Tab-separated table of C-alpha atoms and ligand atoms in Angstrom:
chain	number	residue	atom	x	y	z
V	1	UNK	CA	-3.276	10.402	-24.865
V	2	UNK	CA	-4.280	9.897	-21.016
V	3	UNK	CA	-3.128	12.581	-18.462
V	4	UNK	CA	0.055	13.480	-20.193
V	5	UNK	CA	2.295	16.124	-18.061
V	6	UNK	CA	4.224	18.530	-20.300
V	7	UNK	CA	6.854	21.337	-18.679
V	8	UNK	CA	7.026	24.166	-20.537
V	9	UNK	CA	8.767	27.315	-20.507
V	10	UNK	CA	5.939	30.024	-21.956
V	11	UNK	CA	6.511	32.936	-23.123
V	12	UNK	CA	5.131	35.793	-20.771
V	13	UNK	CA	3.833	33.662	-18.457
V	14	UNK	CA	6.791	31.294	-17.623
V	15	UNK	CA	7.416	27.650	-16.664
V	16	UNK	CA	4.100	26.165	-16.396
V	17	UNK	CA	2.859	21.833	-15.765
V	18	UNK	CA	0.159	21.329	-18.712
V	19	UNK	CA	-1.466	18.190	-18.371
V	20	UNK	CA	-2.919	16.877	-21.852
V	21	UNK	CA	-5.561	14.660	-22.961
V	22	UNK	CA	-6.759	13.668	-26.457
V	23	UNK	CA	-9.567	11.857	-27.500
V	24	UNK	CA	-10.318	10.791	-31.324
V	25	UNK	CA	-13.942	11.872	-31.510
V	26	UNK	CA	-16.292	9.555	-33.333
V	27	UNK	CA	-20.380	10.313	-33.861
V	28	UNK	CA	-22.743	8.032	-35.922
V	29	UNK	CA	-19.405	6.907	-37.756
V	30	UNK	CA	-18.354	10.444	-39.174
V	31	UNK	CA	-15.721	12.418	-38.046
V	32	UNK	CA	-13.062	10.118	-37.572
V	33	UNK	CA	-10.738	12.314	-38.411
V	34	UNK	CA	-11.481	14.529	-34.837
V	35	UNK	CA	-9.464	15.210	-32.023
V	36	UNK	CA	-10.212	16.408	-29.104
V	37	UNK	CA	-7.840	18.188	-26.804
V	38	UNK	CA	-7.906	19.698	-23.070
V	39	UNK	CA	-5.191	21.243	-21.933
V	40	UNK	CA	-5.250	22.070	-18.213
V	41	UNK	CA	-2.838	24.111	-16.204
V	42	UNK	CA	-1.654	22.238	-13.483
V	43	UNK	CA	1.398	24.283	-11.930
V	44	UNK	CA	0.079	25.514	-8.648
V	45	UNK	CA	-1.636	21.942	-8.076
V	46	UNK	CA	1.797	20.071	-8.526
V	47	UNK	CA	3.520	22.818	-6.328
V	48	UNK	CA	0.705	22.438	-3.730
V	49	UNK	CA	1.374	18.532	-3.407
V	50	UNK	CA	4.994	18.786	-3.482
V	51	UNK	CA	5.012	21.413	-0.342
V	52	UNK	CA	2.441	18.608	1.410
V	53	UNK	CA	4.758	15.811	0.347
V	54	UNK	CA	7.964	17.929	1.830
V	55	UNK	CA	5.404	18.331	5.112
V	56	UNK	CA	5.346	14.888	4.996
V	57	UNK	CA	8.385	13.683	4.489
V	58	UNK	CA	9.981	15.921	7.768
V	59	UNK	CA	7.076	15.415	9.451
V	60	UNK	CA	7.426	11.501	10.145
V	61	UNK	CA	11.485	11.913	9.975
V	62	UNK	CA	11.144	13.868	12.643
V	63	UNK	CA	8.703	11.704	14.517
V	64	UNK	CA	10.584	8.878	14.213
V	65	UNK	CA	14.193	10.181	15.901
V	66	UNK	CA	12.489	10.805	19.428
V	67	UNK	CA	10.128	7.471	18.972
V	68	UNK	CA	13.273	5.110	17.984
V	69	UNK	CA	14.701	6.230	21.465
V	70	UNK	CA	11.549	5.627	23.156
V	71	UNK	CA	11.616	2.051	21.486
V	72	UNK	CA	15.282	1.561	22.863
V	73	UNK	CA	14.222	2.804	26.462
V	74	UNK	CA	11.860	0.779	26.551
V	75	UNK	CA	13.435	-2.409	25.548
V	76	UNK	CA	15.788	-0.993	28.812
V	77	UNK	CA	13.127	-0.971	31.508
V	78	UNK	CA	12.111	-4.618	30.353
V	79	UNK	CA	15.943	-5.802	30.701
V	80	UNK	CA	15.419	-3.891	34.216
V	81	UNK	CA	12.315	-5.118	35.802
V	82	UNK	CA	13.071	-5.434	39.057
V	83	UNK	CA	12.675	-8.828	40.688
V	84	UNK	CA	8.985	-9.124	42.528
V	85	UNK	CA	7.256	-6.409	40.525
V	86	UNK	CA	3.763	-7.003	40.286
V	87	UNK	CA	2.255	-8.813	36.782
V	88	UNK	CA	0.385	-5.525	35.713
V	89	UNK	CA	4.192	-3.472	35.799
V	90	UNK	CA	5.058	-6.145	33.022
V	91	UNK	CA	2.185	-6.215	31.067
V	92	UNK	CA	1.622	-2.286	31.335
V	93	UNK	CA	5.169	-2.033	30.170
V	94	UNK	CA	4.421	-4.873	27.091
V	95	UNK	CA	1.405	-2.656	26.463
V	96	UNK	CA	3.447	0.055	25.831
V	97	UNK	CA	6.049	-0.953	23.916
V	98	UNK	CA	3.267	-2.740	21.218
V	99	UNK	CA	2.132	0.441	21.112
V	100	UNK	CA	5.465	2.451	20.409
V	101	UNK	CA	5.903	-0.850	17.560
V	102	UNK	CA	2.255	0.379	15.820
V	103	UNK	CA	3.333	4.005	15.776
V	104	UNK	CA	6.763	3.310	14.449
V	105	UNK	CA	4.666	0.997	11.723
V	106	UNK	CA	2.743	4.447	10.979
V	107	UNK	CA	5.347	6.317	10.767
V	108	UNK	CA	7.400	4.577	8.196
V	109	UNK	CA	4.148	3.685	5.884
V	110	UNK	CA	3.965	7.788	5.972
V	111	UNK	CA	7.816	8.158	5.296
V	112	UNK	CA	7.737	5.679	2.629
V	113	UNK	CA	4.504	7.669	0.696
V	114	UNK	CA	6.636	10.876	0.859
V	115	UNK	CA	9.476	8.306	-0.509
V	116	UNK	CA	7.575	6.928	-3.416
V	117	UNK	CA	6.367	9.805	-4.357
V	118	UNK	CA	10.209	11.535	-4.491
V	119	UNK	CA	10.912	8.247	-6.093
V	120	UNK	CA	13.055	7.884	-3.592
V	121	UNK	CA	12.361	4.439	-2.507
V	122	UNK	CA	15.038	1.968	-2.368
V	123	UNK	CA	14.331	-1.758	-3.952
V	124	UNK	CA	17.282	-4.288	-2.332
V	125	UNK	CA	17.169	-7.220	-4.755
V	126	UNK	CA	18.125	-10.542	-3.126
V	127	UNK	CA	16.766	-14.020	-4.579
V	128	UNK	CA	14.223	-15.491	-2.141
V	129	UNK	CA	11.677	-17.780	-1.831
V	130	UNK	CA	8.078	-16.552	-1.904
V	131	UNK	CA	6.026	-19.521	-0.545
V	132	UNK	CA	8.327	-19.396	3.062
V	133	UNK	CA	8.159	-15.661	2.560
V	134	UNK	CA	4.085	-15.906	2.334
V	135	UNK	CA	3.859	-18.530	5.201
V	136	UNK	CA	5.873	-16.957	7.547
V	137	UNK	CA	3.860	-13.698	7.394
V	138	UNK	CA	0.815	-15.891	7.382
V	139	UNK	CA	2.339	-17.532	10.293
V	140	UNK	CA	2.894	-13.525	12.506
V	141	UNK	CA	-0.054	-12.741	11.724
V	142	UNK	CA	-2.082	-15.805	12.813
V	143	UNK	CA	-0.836	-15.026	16.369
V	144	UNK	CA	-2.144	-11.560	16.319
V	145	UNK	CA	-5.690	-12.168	14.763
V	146	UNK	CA	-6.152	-15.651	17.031
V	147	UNK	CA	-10.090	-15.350	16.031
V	148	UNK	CA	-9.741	-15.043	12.553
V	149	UNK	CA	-8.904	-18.780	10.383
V	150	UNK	CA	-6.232	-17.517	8.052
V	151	UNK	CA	-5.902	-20.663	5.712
V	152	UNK	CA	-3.432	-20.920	3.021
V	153	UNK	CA	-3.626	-22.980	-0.072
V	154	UNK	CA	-1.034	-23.971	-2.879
V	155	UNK	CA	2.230	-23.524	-3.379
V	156	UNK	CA	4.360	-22.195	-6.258
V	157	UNK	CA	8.408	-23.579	-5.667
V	158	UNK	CA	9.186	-20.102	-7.432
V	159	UNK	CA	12.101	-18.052	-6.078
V	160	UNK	CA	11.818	-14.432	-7.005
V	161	UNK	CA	14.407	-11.669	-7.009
V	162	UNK	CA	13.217	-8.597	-5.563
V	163	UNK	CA	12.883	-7.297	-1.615
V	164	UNK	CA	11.433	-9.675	0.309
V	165	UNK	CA	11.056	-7.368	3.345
V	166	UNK	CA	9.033	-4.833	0.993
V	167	UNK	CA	7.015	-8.069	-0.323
V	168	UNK	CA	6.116	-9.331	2.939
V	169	UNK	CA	4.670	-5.226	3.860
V	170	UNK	CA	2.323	-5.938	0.802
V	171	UNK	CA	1.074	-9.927	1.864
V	172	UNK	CA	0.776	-8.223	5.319
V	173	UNK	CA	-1.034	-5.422	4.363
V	174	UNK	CA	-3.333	-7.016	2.090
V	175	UNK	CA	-4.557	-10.171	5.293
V	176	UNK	CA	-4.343	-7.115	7.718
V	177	UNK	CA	-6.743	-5.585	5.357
V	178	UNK	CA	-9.049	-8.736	4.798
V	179	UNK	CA	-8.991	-9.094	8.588
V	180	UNK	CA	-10.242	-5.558	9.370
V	181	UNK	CA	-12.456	-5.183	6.767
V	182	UNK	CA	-14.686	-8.308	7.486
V	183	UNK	CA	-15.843	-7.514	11.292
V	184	UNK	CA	-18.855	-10.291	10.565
V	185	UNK	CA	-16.594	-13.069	9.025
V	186	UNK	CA	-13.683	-15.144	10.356
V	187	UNK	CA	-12.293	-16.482	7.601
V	188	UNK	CA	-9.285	-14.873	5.258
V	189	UNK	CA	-8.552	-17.831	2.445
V	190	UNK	CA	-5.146	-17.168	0.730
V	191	UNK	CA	-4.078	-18.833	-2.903
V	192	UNK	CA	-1.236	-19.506	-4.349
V	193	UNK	CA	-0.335	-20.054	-7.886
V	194	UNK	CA	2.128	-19.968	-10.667
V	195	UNK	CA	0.832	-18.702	-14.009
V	196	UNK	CA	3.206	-19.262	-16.760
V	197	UNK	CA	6.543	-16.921	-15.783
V	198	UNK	CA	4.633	-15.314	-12.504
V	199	UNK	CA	3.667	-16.163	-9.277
V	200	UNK	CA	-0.393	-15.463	-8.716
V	201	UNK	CA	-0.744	-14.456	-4.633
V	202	UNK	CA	-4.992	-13.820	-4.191
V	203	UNK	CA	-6.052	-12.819	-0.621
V	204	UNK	CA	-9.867	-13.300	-0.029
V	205	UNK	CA	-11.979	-12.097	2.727
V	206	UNK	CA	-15.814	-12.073	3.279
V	207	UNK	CA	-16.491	-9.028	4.691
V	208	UNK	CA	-17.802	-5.890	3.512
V	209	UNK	CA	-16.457	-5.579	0.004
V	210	UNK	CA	-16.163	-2.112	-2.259
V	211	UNK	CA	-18.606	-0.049	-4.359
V	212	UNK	CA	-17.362	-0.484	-8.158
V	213	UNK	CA	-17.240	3.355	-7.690
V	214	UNK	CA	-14.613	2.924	-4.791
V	215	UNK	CA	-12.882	0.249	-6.464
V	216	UNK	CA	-11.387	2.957	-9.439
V	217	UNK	CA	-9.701	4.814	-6.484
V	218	UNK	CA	-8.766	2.200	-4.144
V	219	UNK	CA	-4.973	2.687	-4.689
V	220	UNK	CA	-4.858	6.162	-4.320
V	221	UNK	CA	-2.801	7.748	-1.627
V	222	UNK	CA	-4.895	8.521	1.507
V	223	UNK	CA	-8.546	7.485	-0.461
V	224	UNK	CA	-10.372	5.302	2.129
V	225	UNK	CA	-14.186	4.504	1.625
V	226	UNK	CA	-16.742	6.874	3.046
V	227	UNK	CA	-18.983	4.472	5.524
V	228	UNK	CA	-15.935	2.862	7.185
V	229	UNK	CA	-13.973	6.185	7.798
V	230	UNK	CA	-15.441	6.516	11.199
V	231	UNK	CA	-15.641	3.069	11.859
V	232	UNK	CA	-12.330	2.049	11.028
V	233	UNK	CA	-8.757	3.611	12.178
V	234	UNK	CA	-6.294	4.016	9.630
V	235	UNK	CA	-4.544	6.754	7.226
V	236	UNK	CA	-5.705	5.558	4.100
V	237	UNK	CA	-1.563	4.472	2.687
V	238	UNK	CA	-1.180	0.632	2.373
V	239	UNK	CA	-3.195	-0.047	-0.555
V	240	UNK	CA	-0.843	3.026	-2.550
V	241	UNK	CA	2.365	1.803	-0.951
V	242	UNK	CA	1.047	-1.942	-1.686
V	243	UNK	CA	0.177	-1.059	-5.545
V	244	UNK	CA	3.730	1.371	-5.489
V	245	UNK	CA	5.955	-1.859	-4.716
V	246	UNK	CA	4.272	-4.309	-6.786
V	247	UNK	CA	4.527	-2.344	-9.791
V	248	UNK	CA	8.558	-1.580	-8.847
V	249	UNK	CA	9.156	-5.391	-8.979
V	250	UNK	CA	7.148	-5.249	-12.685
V	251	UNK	CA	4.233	-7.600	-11.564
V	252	UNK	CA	0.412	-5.940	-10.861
V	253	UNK	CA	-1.670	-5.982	-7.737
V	254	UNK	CA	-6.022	-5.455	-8.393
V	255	UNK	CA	-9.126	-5.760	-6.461
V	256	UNK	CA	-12.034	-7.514	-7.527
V	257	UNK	CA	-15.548	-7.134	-5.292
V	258	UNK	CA	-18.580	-6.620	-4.864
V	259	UNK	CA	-20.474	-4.663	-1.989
V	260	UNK	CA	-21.756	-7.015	0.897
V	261	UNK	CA	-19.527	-10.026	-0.822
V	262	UNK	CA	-16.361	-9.573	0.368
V	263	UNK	CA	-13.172	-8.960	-1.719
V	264	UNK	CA	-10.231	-10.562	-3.524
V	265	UNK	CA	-7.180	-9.060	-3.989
V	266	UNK	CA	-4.461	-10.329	-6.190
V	267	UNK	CA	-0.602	-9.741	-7.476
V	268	UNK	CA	1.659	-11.380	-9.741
V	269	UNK	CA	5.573	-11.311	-9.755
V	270	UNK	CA	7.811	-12.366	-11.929
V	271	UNK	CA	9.459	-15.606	-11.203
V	272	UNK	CA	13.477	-15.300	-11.625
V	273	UNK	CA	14.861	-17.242	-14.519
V	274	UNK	CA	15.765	-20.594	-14.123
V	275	UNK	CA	13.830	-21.000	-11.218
E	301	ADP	P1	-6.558	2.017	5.497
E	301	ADP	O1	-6.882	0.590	5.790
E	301	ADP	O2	-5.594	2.628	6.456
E	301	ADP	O3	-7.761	2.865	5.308
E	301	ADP	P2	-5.599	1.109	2.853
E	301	ADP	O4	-4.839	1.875	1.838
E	301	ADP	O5	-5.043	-0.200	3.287
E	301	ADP	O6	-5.750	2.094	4.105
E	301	ADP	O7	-7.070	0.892	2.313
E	301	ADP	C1	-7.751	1.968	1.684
E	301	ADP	C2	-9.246	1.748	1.740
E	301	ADP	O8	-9.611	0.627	0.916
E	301	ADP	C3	-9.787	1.398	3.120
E	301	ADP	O9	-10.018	2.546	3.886
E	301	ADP	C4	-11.077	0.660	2.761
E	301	ADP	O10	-12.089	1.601	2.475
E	301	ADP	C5	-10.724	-0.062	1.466
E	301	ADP	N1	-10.324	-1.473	1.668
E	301	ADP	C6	-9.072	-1.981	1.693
E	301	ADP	N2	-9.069	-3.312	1.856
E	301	ADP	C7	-10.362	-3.684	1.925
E	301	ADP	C8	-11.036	-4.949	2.101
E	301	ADP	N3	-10.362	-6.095	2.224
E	301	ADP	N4	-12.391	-4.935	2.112
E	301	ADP	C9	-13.087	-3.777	1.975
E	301	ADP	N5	-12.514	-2.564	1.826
E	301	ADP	C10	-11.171	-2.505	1.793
């Protein structure tokens, strides 16, 4: 039994979170018959992270009402530019609203943690087609990394019912990733595959690549590695959301590298029957 969460109404001391673990002890081939348990109280922990994921959550709800206005005021002055204004008034305003579209992005990766975590995330299932779904992202992305070669290889014919928007987050995530991550390479290779009833989607880069000791808690919400922290903006959410989504659609998203070698990472999703 791995990190087992029990509720449990005590007696004298109340409602308490015990999280379990057993492990069948074995030494020289005697004592099979051992268990060991650990039982560890985990109530103020789990009330602690549920009054940082309720920060969270109204936090970036409330963030987002005043920047959505900003967005559509925005969008405004570009309808209005007055005839004769000078270049920099257009690109300062283009500036600005790329800007307002990154903190928006932000903002909903943070909404959506404090969603997942509530298990409050909605999937919209619609059949769709994942190699046009891979090469348009591809395609976006291309023209905002023009000094990175993002090639793409294979093709899988496989149409897959799940949320194609929520999909496309992950593929994006994952080359944004490979992209950032690899400040001395310009190459991000992406494969595609079918492997018997899933699609295989790998995303390789050749940049700095993760400690095996990083690797274990790569997918944890907010965990980002140590020497890139101050090198590197970011919050530390799209690998969790990433992993979070995959897993809703029942396919499984890893990481292998190697430090110095650059990384791969992979998902699979189910490919919708008859398809
Ligand atoms: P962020 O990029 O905002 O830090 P992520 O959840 O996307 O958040 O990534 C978490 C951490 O995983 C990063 O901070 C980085 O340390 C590591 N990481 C992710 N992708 C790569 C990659 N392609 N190469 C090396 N390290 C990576």
């Amino acid at each position: 039994m791995i990190d087992y969460e029990v509720e449990h109404d005590f007696p004298h001391i109340g409602k308490k979170v015990m999280l379990l673990n057993a492990y069948r002890i074995e030494f020289e081939g005697q004592y099979k018959d051992r268990i060991l348990i650990a039982i560890e109280d985990i109530t103020e922990k789990k009330e602690l992270d549920r009054r940082k994921d309720d920060f969270l959550s109204i936090a970036s709800h409330e963030l987002k009402t005043p920047l959505t206005t900003i967005k559509g005021l925005v969008q405004l002055l570009q309808r209005m530019v007055p005839e004769k204004s000078p270049e920099k008034f257009n690109t300062t305003l283009d500036k600005v609203s790329v800007y307002v579209d990154r903190l928006n992005i932000l903002i909903s990766d943070l909404l959506d943690t404090s969603k997942i975590q509530s298990g409050n995330i909605e999937l919209h299932l619609d059949p769709f087609e994942i190699d046009k779904t891979i090469r348009d992202t591809v395609e976006n992305l291309s023209v905002s990394a023009p000094h990175h070669k993002i090639s793409l290889k294979g093709s899988t014919n496989a149409t897959i019912l799940g949320d194609e928007l929520q999909i496309s987050q992950v593929i994006n995530n994952l080359i944004s990733n490979a992209i950032k991550y690899s400040p001395g390479s310009d190459k991000v290779d992406i494969y595609i595959n079918r492997v018997g009833n899933f699609v295989k989607i790998s995303v390789t880069d050749y940049g700095m690549g993760i400690s095996t000791q990083d690797k274990a808690k790569i997918f944890d919400r907010f965990f980002r590695a140590k020497e890139i922290q101050k090198k590197f903006p970011g919050l530390g959410i799209g690998l969790y959301i990433s992993h979070e989504i995959i897993a809703n659609h029942n396919g499984t998203l890893w990481v292998e590298s190697e430090i110095g070698q650059g990384s791969t990472f992979s998902f699979t999703l189910p490919i919708m029957k008859n398809h």
